[in-house]
PDB file of C-alpha atoms in Angstrom:
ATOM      1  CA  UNK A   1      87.086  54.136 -40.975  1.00 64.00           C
ATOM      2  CA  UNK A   2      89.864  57.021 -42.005  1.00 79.00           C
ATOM      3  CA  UNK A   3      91.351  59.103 -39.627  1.00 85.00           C
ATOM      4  CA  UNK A   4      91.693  62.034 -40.553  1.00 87.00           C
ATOM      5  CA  UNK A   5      91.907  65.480 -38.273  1.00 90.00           C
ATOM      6  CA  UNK A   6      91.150  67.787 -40.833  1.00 91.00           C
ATOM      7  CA  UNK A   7      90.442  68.011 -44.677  1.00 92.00           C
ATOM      8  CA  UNK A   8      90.988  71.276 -46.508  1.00 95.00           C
ATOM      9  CA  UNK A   9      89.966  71.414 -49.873  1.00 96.00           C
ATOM     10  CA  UNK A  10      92.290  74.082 -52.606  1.00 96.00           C
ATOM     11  CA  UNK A  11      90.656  76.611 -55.008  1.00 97.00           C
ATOM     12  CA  UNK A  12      93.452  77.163 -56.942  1.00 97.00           C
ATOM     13  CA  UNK A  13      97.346  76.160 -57.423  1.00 97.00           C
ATOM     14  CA  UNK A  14      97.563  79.849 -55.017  1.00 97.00           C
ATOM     15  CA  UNK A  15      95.648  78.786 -52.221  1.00 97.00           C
ATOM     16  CA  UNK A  16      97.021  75.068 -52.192  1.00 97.00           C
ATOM     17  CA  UNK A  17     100.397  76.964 -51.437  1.00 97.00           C
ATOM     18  CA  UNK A  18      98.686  79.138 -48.676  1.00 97.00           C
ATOM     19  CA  UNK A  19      97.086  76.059 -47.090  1.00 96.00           C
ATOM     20  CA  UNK A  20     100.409  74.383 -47.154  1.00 95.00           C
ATOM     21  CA  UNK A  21     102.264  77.505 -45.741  1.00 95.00           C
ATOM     22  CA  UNK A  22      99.127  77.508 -42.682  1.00 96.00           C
ATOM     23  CA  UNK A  23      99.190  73.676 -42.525  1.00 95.00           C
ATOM     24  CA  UNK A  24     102.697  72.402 -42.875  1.00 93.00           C
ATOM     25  CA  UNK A  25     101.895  68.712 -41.040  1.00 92.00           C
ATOM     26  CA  UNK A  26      99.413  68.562 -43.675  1.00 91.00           C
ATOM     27  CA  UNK A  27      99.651  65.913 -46.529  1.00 89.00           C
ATOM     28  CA  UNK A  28      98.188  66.803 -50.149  1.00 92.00           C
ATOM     29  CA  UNK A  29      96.228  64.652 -51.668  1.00 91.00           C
ATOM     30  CA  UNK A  30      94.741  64.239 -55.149  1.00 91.00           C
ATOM     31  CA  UNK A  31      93.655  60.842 -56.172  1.00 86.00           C
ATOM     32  CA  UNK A  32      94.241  59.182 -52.753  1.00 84.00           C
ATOM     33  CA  UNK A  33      94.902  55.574 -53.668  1.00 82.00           C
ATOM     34  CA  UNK A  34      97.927  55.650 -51.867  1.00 80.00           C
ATOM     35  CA  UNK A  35      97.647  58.773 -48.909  1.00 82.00           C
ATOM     36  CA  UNK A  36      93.853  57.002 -48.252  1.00 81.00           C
ATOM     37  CA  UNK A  37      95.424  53.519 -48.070  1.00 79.00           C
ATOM     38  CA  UNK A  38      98.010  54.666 -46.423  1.00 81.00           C
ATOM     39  CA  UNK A  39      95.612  56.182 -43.338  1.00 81.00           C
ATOM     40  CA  UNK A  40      93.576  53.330 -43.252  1.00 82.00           C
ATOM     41  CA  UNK A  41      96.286  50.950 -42.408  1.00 79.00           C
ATOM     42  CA  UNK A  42      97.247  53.573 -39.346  1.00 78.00           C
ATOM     43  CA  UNK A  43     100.505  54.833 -41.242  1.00 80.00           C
ATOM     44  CA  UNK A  44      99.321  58.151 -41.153  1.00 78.00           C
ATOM     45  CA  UNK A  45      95.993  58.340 -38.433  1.00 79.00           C
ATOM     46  CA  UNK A  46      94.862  61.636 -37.357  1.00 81.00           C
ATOM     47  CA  UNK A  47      96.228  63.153 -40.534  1.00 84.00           C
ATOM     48  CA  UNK A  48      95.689  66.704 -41.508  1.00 91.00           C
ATOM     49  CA  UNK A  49      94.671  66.599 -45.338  1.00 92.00           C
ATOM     50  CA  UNK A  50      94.947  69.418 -48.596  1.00 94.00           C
ATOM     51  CA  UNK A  51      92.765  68.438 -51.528  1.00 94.00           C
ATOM     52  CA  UNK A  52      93.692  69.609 -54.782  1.00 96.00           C
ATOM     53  CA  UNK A  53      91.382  67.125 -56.598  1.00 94.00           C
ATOM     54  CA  UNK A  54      89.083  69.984 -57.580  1.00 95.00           C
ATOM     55  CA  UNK A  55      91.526  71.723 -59.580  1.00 97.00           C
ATOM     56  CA  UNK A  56      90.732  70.865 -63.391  1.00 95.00           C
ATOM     57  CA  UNK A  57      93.323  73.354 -64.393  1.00 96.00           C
ATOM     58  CA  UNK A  58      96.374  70.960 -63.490  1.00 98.00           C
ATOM     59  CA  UNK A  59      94.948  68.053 -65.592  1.00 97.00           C
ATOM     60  CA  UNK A  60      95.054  66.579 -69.240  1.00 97.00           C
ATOM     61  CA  UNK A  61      97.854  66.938 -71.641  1.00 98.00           C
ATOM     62  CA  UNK A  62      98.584  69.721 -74.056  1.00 98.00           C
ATOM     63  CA  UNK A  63     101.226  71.204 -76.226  1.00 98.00           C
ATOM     64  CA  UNK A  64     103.173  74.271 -75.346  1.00 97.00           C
ATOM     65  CA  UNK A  65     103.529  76.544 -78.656  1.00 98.00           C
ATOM     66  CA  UNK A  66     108.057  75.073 -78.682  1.00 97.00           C
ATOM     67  CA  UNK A  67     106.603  71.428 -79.185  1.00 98.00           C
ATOM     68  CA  UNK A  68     106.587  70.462 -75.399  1.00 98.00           C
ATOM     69  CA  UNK A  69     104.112  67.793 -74.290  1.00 98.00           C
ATOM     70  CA  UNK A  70     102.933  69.460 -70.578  1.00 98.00           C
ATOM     71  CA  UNK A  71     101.004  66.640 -68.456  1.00 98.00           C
ATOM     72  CA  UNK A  72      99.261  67.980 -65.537  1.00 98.00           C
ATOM     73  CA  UNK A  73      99.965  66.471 -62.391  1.00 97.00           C
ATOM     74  CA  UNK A  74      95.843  65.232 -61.780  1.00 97.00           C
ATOM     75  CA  UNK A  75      95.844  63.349 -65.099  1.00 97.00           C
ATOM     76  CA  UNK A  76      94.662  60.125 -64.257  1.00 95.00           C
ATOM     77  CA  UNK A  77      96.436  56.903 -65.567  1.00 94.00           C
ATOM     78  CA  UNK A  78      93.237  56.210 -67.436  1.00 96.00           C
ATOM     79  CA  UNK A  79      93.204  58.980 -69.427  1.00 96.00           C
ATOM     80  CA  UNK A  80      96.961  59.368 -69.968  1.00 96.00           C
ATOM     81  CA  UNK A  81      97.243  55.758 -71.780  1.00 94.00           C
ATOM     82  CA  UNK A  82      94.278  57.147 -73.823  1.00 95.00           C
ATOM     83  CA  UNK A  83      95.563  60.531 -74.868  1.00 97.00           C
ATOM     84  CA  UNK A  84      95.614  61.538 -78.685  1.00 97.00           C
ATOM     85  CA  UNK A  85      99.487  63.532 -77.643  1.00 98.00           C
ATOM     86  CA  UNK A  86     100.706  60.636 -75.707  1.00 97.00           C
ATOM     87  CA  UNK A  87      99.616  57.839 -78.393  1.00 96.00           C
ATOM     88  CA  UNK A  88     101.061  59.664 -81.047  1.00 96.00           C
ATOM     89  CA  UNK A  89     104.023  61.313 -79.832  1.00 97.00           C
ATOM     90  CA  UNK A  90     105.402  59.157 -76.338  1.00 96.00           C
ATOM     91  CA  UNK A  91     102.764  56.428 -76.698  1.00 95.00           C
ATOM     92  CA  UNK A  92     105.633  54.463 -74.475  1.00 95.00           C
ATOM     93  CA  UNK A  93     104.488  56.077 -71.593  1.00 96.00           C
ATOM     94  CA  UNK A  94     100.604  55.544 -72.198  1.00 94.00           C
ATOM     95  CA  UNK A  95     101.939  51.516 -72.382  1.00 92.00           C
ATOM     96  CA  UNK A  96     103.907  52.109 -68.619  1.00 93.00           C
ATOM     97  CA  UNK A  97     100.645  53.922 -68.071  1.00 93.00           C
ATOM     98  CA  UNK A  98      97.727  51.198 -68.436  1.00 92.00           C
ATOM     99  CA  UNK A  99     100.041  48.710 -66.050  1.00 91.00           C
ATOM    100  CA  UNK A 100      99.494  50.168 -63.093  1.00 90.00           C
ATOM    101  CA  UNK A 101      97.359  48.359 -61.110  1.00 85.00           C
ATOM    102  CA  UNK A 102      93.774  47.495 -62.118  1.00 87.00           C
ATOM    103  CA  UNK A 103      91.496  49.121 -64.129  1.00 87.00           C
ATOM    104  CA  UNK A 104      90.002  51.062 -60.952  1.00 89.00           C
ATOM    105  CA  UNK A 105      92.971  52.694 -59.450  1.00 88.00           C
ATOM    106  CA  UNK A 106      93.689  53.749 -63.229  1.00 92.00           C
ATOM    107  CA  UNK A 107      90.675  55.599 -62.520  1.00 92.00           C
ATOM    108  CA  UNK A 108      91.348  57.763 -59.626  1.00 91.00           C
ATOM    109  CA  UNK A 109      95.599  57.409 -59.417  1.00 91.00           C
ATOM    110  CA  UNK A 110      97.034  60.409 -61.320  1.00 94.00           C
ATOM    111  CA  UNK A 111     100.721  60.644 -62.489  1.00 95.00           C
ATOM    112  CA  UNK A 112     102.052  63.555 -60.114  1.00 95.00           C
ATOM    113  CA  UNK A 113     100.946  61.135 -56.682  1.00 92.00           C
ATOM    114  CA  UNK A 114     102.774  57.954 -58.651  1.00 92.00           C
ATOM    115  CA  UNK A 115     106.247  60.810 -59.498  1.00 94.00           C
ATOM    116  CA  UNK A 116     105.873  62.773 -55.901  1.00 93.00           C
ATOM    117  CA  UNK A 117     106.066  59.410 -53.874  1.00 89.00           C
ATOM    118  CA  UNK A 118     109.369  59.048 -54.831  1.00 90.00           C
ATOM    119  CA  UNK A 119     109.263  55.189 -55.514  1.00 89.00           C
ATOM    120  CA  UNK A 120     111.501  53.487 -57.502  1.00 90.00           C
ATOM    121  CA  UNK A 121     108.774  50.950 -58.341  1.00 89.00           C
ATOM    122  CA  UNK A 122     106.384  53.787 -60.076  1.00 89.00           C
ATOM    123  CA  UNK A 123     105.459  52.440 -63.576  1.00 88.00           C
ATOM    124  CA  UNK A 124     105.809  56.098 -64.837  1.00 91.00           C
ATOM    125  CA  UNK A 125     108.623  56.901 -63.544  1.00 89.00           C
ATOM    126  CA  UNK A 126     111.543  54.860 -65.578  1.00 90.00           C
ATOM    127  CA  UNK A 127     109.409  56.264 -68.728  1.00 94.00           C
ATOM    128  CA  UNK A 128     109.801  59.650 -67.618  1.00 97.00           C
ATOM    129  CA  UNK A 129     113.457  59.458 -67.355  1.00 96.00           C
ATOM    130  CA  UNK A 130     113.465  58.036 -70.248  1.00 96.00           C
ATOM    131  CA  UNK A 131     112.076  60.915 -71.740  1.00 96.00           C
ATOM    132  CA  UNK A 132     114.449  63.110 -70.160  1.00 96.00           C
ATOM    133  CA  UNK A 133     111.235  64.722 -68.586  1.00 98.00           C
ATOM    134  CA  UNK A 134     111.140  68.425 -66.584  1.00 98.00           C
ATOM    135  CA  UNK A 135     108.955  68.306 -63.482  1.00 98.00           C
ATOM    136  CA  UNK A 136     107.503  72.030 -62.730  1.00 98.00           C
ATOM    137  CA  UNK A 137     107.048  73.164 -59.383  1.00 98.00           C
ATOM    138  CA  UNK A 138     104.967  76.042 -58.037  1.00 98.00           C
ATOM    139  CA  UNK A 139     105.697  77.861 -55.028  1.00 97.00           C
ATOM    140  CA  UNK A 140     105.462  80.890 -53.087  1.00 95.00           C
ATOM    141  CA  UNK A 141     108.270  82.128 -54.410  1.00 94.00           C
ATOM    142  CA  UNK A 142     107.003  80.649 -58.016  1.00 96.00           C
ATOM    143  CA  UNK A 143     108.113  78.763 -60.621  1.00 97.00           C
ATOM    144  CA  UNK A 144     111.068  76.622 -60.563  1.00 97.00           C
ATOM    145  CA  UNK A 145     111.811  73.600 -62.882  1.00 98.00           C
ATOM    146  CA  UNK A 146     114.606  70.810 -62.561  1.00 97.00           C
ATOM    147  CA  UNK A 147     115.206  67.224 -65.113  1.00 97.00           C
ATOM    148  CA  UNK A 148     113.096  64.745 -62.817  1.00 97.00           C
ATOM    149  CA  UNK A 149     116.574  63.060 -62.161  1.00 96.00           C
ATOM    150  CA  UNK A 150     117.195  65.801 -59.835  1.00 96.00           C
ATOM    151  CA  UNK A 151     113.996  65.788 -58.650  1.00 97.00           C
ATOM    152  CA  UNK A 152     114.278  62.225 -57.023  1.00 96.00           C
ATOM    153  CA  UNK A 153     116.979  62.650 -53.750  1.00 95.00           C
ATOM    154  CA  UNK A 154     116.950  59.221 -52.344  1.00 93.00           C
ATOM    155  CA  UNK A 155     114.596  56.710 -51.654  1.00 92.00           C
ATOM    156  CA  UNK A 156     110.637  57.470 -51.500  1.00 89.00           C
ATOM    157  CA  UNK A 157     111.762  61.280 -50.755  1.00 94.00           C
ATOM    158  CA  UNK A 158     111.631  63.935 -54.008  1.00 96.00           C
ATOM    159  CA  UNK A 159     112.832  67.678 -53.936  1.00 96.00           C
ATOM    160  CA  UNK A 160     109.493  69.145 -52.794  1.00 95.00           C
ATOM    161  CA  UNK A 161     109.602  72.259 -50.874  1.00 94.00           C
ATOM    162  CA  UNK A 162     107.226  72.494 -47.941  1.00 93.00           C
ATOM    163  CA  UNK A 163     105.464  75.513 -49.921  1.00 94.00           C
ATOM    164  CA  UNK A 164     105.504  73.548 -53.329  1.00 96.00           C
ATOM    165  CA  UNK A 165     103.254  71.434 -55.219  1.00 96.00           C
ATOM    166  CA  UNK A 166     103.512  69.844 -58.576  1.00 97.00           C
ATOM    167  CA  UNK A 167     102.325  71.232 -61.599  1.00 98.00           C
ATOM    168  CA  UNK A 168     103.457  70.191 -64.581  1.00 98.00           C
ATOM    169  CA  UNK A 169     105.392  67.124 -66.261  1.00 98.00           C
ATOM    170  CA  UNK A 170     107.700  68.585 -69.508  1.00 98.00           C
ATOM    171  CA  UNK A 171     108.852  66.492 -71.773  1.00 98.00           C
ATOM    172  CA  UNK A 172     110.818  68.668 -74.284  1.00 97.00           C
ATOM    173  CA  UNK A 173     110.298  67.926 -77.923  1.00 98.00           C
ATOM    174  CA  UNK A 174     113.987  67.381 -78.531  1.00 97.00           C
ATOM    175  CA  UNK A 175     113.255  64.725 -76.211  1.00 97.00           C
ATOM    176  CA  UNK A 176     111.160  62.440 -78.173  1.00 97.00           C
ATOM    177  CA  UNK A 177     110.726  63.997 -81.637  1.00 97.00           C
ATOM    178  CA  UNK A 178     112.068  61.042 -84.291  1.00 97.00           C
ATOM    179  CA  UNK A 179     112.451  58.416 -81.361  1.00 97.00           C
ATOM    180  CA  UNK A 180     110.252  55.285 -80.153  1.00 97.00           C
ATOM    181  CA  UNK A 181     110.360  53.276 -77.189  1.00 96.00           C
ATOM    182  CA  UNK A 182     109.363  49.926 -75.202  1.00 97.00           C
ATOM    183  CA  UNK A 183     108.771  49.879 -71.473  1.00 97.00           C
ATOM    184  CA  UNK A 184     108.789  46.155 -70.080  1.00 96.00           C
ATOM    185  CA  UNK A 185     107.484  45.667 -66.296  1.00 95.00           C
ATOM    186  CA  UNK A 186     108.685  42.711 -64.973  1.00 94.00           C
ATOM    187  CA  UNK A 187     106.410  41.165 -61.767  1.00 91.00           C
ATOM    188  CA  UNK A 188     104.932  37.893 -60.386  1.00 87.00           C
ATOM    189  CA  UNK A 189     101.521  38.845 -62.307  1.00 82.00           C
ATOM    190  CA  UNK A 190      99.851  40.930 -64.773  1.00 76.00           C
ATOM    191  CA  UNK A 191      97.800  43.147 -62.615  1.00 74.00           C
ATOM    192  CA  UNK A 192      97.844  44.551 -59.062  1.00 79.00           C
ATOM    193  CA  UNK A 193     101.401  43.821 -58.684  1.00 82.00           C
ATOM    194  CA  UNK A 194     104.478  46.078 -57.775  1.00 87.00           C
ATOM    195  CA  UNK A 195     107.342  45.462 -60.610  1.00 91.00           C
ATOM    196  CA  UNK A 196     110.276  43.559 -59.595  1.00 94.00           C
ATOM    197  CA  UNK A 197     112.425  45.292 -61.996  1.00 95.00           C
ATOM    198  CA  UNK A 198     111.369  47.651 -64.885  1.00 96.00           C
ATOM    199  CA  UNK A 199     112.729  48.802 -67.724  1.00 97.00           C
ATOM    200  CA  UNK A 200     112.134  51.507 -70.393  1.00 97.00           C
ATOM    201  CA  UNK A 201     114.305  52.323 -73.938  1.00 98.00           C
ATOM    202  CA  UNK A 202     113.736  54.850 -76.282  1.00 97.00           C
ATOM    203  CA  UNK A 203     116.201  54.891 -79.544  1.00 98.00           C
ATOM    204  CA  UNK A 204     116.033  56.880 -82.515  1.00 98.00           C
ATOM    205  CA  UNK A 205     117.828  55.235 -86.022  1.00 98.00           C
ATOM    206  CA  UNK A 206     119.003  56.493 -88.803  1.00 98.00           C
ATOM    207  CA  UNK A 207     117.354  57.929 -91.705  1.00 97.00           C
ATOM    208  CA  UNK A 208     118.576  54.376 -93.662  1.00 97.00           C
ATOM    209  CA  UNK A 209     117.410  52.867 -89.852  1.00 96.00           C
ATOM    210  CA  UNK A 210     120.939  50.686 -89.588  1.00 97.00           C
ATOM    211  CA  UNK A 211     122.348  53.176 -87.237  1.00 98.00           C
ATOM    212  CA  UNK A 212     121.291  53.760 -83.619  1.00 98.00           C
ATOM    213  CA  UNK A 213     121.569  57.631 -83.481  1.00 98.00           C
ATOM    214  CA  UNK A 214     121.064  57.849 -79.523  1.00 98.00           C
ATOM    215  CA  UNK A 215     119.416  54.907 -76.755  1.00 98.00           C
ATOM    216  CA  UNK A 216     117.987  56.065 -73.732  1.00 98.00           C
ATOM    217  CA  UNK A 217     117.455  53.139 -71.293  1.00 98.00           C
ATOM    218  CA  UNK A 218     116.378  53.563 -67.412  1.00 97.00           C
ATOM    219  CA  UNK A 219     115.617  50.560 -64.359  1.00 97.00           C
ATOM    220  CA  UNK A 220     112.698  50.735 -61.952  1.00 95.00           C
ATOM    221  CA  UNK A 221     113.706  48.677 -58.796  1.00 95.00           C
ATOM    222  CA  UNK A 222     117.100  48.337 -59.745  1.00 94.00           C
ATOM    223  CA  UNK A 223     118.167  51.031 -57.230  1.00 94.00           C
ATOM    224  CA  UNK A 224     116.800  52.981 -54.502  1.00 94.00           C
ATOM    225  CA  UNK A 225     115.415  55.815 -57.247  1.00 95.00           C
ATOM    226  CA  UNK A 226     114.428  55.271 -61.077  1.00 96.00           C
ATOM    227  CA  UNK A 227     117.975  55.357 -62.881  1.00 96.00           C
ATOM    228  CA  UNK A 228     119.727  55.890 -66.472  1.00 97.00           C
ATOM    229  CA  UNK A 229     122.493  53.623 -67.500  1.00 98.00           C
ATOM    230  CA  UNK A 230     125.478  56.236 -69.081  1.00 98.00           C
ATOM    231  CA  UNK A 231     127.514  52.599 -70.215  1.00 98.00           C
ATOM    232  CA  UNK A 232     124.944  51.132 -71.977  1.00 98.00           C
ATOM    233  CA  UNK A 233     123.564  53.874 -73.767  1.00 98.00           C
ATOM    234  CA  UNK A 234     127.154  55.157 -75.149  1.00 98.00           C
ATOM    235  CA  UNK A 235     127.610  51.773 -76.559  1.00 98.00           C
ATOM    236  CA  UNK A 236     124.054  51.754 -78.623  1.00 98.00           C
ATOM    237  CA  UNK A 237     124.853  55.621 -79.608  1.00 98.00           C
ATOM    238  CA  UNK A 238     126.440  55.451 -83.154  1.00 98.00           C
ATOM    239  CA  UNK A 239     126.190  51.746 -83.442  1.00 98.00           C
ATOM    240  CA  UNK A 240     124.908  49.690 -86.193  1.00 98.00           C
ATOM    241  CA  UNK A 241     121.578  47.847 -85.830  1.00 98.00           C
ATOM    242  CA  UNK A 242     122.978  44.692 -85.079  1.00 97.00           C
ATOM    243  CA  UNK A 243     122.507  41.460 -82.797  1.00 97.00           C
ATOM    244  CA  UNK A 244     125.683  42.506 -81.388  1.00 98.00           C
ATOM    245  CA  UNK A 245     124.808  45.726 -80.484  1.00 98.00           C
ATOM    246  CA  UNK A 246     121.838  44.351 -78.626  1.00 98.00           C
ATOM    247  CA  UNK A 247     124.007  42.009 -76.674  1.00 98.00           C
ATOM    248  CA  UNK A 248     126.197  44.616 -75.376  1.00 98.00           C
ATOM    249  CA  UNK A 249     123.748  46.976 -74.913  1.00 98.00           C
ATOM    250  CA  UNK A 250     122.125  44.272 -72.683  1.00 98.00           C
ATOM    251  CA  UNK A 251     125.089  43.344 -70.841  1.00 98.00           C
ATOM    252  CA  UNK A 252     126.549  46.717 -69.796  1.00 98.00           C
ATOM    253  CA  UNK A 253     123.531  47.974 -67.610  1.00 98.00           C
ATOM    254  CA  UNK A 254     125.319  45.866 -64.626  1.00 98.00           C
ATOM    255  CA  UNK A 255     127.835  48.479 -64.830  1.00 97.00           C
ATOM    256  CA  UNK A 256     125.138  51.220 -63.419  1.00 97.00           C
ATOM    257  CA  UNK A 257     122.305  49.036 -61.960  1.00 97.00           C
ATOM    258  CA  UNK A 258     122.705  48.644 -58.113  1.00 94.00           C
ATOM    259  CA  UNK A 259     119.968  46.136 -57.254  1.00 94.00           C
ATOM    260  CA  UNK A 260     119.394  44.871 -53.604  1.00 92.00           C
ATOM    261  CA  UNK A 261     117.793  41.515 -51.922  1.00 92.00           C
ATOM    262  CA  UNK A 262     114.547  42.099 -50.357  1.00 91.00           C
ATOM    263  CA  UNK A 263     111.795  39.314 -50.069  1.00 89.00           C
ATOM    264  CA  UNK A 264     110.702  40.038 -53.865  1.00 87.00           C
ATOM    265  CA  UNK A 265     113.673  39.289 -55.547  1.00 93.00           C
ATOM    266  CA  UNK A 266     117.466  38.513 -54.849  1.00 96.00           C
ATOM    267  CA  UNK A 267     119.796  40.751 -55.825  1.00 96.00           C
ATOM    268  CA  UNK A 268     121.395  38.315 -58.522  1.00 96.00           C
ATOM    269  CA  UNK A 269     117.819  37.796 -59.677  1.00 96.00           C
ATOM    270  CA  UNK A 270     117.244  41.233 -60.678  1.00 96.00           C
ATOM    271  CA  UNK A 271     120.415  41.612 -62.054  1.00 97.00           C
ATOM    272  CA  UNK A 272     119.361  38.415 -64.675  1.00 97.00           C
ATOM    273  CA  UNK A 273     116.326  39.902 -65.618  1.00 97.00           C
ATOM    274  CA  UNK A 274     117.648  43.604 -65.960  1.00 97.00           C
ATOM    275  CA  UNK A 275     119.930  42.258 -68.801  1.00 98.00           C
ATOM    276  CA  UNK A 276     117.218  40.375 -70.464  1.00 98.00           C
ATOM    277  CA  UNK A 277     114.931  43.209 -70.154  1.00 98.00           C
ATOM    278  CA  UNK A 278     117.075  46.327 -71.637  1.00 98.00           C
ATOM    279  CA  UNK A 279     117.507  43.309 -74.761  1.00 98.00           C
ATOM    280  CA  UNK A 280     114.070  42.817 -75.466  1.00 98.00           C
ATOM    281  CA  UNK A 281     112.872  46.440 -74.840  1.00 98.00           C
ATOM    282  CA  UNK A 282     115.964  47.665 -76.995  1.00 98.00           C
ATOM    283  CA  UNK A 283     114.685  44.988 -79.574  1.00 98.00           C
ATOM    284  CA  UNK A 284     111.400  46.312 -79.563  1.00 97.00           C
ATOM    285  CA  UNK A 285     111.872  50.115 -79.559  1.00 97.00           C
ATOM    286  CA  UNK A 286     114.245  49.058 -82.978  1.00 98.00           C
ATOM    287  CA  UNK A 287     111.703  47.537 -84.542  1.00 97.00           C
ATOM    288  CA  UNK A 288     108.729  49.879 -83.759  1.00 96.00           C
ATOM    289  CA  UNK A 289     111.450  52.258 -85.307  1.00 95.00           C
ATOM    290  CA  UNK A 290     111.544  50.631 -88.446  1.00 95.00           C
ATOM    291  CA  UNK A 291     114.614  48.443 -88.110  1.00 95.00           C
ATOM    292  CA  UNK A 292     115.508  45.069 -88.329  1.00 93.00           C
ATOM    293  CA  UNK A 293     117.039  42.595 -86.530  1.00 90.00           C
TER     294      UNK A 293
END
């Protein structure tokens, strides 16, 4: 059984903000495979709950009139791996998308829950900074946006003002217009399982595609919040398309990675696999680019 005090269910973005104002103990919830879980296993019994399932108007993915992809908050994993804008423009992040969990937590799990718990494990979340990605947040004093690299603070706690919710997921077009990317999710299996260490690149080449124009390469579980690596990706910027490239690419992410031992993974362990993961996915994104290695 869930225990739960009380369950208050928002009309609009407007009154999720006044229920939060009346209700500050009061956890929102949209898809609920984590808050619900959560509950169940006593973590948070005799919680007071605010719905915003219900609201249609923060879901799907459209294009604002400047070329930015907006992704509502409620959009489901499901439908985000299957979305006409993400396959054709970030299809990267419809990839990080469909490997989260199984098939039925797809379902009901939506993007904002996965950015908002602040996890460092979140298979959308090392795509998103790789994206250089806005997050929107709406409160009672209204709109204020910040690059989700701000957004996360420290570990499993984001810059969400007790009045605020979620609303909207930017990814500019400068952001991803002419590049292509690989995410990579390292864990002990295929499904179900949290990612020992994660990693996502996006490059963009050269019009003759022997020149990496810019990298962008962040790590999931390679610190306590989803991170960028400034070394490597000055070393891809400019460079030719080259097997030597790759290798140094690779190597220099220990200079910004800060993995720790837990009972997953050693520290040394993740550090291994973080190298051979930014090669392969920089491989990758180069070749879905057109280039050869």
């Amino acid at each position: 059984m869930y225990d739960i005090k009380a369950l208050y269910e928002a009309e609009s973005v407007q009154d999720a903000i006044r229920l939060r104002l009346a209700h500050p103990e009061a956890q929102l919830i949209a898809g609920g495979s984590d808050v619900l879980v959560q509950i169940r296993e006593g973590r948070r019994a005799g919680a007071e709950l605010i719905s915003i399932y219900t609201l249609d108007e923060l879901r799907g993915v459209t294009m604002e009139p400047d070329g930015t992809l907006r992704i509502g908050p409620l959009t489901s994993f499901s439908h985000l791996a299957r979305d006409p804008l993400i396959q054709q423009h970030i299809q990267v992040l419809g990839e990080a998308a469909d490997q989260v969990g199984g098939p039925q937590i797809r379902n009901i799990a939506s993007i904002g829950g996965n950015v908002c718990n602040g996890a460092t494990s979140a298979d959308s979340a090392s795509t998103l900074f790789a994206w250089d990605a806005v997050v929107e947040l709406t409160g009672q004093a209204g709109i204020r946006r910040l690059p989700i690299q701000a957004f996360y603070r420290r570990a499993g706690v984001v810059d969400l003002q007790p009045d605020e919710l979620l609303t909207g997921i930017l990814i500019p077009r400068a952001a991803y217009e002419g590049y292509r990317g690989h995410y990579i999710k390292y864990a002990m299996r295929n499904a179900m399982d949290i990612a020992i260490c994660a990693c996502s690149v996006n490059v963009k080449l050269s019009d003759d595609q022997e020149t990496i124009v810019d990298a962008r390469i962040t790590f999931g579980v390679a610190g306590p919040v989803p991170l960028r690596c400034p070394a490597a990706e000055a070393i891809a910027r400019g460079a030719a398309v080259s097997e030597e490239t790759v290798r140094a690419f690779a190597a220099a992410v220990l200079e910004d990675i800060h993995p720790r031992d837990s009972w997953r993974a050693s520290k040394d362990f993740r550090e291994h696999i973080a190298v051979e993961l930014a090669r392969r996915a920089l491989r990758r994104a180069v070749e879905l680019e057109g280039g050869t290695l």
